[in-house]
Short mmCIF file of C-alpha atoms in Angstrom, two decimals:
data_model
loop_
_atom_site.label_atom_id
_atom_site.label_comp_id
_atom_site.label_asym_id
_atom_site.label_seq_id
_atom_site.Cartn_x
_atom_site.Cartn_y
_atom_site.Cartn_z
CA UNK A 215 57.61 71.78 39.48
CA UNK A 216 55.35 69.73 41.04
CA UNK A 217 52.24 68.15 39.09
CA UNK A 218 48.22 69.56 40.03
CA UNK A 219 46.61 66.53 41.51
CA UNK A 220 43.20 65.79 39.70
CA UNK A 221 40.39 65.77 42.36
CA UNK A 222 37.71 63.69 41.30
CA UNK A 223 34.26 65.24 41.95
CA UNK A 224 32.23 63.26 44.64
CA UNK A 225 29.09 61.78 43.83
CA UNK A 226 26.35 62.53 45.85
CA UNK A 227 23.96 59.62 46.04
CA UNK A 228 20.31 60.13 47.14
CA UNK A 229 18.81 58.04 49.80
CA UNK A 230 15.29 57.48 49.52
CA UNK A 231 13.61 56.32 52.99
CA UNK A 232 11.28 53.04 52.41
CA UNK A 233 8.08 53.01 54.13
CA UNK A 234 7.60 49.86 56.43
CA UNK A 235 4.00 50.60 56.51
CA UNK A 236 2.55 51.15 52.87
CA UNK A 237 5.32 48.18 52.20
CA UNK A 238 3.66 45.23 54.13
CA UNK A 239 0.46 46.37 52.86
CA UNK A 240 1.27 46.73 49.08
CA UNK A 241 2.56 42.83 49.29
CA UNK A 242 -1.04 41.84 50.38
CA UNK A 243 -2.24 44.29 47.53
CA UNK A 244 -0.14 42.56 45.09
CA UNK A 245 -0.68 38.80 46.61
CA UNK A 246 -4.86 39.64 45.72
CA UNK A 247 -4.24 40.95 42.38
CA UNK A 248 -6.38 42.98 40.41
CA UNK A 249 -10.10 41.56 42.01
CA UNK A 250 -10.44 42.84 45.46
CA UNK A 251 -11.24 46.21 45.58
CA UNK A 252 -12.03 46.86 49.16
CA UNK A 253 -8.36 46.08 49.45
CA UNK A 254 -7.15 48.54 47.03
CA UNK A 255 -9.46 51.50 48.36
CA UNK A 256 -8.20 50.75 51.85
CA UNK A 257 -4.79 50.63 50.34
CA UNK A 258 -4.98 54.10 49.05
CA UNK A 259 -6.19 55.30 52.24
CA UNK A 260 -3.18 53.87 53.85
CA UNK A 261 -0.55 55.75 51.72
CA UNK A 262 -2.49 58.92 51.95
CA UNK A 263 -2.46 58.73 55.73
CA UNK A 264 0.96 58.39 55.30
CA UNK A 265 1.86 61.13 53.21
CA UNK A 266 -0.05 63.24 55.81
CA UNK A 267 1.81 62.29 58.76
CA UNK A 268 5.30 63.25 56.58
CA UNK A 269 6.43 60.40 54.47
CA UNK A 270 7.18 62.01 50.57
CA UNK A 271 5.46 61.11 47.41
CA UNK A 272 8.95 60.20 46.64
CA UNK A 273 9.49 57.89 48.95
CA UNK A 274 5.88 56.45 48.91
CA UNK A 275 6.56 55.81 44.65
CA UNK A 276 9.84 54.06 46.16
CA UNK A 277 8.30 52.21 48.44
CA UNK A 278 5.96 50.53 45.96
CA UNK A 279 8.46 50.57 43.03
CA UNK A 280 10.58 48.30 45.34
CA UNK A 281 8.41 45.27 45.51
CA UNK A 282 7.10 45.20 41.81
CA UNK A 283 9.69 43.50 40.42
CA UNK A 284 9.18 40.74 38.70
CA UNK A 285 5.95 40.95 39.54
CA UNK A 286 3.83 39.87 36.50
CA UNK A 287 0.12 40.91 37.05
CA UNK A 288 0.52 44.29 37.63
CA UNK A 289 -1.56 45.56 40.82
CA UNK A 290 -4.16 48.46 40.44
CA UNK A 291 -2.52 51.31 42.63
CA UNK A 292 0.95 51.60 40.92
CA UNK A 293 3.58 53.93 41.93
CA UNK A 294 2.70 56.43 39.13
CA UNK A 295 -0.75 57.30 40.87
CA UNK A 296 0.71 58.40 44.15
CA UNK A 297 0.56 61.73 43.26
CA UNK A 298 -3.23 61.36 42.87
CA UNK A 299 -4.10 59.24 45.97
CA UNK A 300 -4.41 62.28 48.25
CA UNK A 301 -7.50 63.32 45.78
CA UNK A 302 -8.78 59.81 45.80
CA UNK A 303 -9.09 59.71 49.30
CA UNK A 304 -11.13 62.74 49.36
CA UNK A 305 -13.55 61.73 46.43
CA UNK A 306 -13.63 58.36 49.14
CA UNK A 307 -14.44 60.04 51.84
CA UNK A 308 -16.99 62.12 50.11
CA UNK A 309 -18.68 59.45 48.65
CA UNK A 310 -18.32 57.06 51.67
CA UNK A 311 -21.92 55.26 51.62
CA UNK A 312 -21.36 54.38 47.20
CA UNK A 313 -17.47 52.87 47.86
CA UNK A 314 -18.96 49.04 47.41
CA UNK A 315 -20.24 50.21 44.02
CA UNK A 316 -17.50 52.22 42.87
CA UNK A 317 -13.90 50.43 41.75
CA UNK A 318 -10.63 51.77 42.32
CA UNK A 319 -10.11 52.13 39.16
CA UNK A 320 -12.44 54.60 38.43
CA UNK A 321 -11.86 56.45 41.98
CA UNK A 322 -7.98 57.32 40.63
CA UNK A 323 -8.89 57.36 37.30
CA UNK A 324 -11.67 60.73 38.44
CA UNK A 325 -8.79 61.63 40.97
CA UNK A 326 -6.43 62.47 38.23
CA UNK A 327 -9.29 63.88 36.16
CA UNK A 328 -10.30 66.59 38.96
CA UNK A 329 -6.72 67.51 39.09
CA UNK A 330 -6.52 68.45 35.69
CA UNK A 331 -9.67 69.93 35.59
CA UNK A 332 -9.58 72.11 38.74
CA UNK A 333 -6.02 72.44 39.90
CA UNK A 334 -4.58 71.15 43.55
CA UNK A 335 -6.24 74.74 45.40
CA UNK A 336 -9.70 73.65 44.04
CA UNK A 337 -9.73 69.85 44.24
CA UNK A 338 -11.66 70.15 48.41
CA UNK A 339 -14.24 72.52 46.73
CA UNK A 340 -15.22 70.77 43.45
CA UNK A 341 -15.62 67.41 45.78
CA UNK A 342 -17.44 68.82 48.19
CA UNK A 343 -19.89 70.33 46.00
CA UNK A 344 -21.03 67.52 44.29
CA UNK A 345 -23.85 64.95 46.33
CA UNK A 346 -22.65 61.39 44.41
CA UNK A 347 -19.49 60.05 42.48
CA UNK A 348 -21.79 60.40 39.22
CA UNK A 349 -22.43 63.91 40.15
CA UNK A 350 -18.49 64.52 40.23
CA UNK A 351 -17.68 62.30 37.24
CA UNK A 352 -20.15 64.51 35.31
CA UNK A 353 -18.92 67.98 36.42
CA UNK A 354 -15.35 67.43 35.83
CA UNK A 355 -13.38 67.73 32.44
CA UNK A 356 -11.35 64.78 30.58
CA UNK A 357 -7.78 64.90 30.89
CA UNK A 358 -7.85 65.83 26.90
CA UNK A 359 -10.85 68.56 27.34
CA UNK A 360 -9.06 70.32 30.40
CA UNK A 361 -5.51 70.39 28.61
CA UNK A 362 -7.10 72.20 25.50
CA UNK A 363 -8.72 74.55 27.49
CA UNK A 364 -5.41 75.38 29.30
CA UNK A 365 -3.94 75.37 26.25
CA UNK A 366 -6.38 77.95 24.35
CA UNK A 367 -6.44 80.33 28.21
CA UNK A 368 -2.15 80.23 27.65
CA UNK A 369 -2.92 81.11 23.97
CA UNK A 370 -4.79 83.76 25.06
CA UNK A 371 -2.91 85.57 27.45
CA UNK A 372 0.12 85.56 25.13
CA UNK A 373 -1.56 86.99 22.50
CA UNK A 374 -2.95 89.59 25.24
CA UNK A 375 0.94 89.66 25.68
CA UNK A 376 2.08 90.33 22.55
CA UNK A 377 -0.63 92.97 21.20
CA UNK A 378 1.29 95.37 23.31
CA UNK A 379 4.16 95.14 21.19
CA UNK A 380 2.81 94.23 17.79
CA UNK A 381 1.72 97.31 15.25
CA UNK A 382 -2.08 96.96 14.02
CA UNK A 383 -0.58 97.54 10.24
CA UNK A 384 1.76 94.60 10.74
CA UNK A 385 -1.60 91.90 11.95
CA UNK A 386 -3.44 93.06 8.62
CA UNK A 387 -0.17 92.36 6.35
CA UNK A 388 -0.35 88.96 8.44
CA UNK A 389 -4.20 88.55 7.94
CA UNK A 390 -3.98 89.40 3.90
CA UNK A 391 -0.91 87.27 2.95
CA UNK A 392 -3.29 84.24 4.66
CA UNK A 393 -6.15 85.45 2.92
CA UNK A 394 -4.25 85.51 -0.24
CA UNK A 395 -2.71 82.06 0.32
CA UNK A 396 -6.19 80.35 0.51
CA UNK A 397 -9.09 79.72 -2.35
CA UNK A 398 -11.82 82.29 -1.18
CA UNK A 399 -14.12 81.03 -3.44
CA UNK A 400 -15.53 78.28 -1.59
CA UNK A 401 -14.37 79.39 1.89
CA UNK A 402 -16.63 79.11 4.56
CA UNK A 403 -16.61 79.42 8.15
CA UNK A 404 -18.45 77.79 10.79
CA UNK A 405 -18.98 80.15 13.10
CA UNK A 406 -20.27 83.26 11.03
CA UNK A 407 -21.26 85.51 13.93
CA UNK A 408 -17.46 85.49 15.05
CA UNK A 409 -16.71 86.60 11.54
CA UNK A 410 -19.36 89.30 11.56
CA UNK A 411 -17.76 90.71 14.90
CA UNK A 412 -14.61 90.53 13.97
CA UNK A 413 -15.48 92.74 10.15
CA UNK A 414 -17.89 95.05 12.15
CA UNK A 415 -14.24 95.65 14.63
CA UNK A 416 -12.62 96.21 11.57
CA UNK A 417 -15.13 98.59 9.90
CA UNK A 418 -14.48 100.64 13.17
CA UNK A 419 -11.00 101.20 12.78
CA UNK A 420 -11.39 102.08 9.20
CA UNK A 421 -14.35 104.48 10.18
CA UNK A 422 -11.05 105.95 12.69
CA UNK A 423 -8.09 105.86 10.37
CA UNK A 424 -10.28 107.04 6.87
CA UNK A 425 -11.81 111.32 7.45
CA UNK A 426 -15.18 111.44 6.85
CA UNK A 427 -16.43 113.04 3.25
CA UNK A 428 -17.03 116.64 3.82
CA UNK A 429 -20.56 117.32 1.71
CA UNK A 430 -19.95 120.48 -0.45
CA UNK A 431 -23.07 122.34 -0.56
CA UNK A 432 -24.62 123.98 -3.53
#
């Protein structure tokens, strides 16, 4: 008998192309440090005119990634907001004439914000409609305020979801063992009109389920 040979599984290693171009700039981002911020807006430029002629975010994070080490002051476009320079380039172009009054902090930092906010197939629109940076740092969301309202749109639609398959009788054994868990003497609620719409729905289906009293005349 002759013994199976063991074939050892080949490792595929992924090469990541470095950019020449956003490379030799980043060093003279770095060299400045965190104070010139013409530098850092033209920087951004330069990697989003690179990821439009082809080069990846991938490879544009590598790029960058490459030369910060040991690098101990930290420069103010880091790898992490590559995905966001695309954005910040528009919000630059938009508000072209303000750029010497606006730092690059706050340019990615509203970037990453209108993201959020108003998803990639709305970020040209929502820029474009505003007149000044102010205008757009008013209109869009936090990070925080748009993530709790995608959060309570996803709540929702699975609720939407699961009404289909959920018995009325089953929500009001749900509703009364909460009712009965809680002290109803002092409960309040801060939104009584909700509450009110919400009993007068209920009345209805009672109104449905319940025959109405037949009057018996004399």
């Amino acid at each position: 008998m002759t013994k199976a040979k063991a074939t050892k599984a080949t490792k595929v290693i992924e090469v990541i192309k470095e950019n020449i171009v956003i490379q030799n700039d980043y060093k003279n981002v770095i060299s400045m440090g965190t104070t010139n911020n013409k530098m850092n807006q033209n920087f951004m430029y330069i990697v989003g005119n690179e990821l439009q002629n082809g080069t990846t975010q991938k490879e544009a994070e590598y790029s960058m990634k490459a030369l910060l080490k040991d690098v101990n002051i930290r420069p103010i476009v880091l790898p992490n907001h590559v995905p966001a320079i695309p954005t910040a380039c528009l919000i630059m172009q938009q508000f072209e004439a303000e750029l010497d009054d606006i730092k690059a902090t706050d340019i990615l930092s509203l970037a990453v914000r209108t993201i959020y906010d108003v998803k990639a197939n709305g970020v040209k629109s929502a820029i474009a409609g505003c007149k000044t940076f102010a205008e757009l740092d008013e209109k869009i969301l936090s990070k925080k305020e748009s993530q709790d309202r995608d959060n309570k749109n996803k709540v929702k639609t699975d609720v939407k979801d699961l009404a289909k398959n959920i018995t009325f009788e089953a929500v009001m054994d749900n509703v009364n063992d909460y009712l009965k868990a809680i002290n109803l003497k002092d409960k309040k609620t801060t939104e009584p009109k909700k509450l009110n719409e919400v009993i007068s729905k209920l009345y209805t289906i009672y109104k449905n389920s319940v025959p109405a009293e037949t009057k018996v005349s004399a």
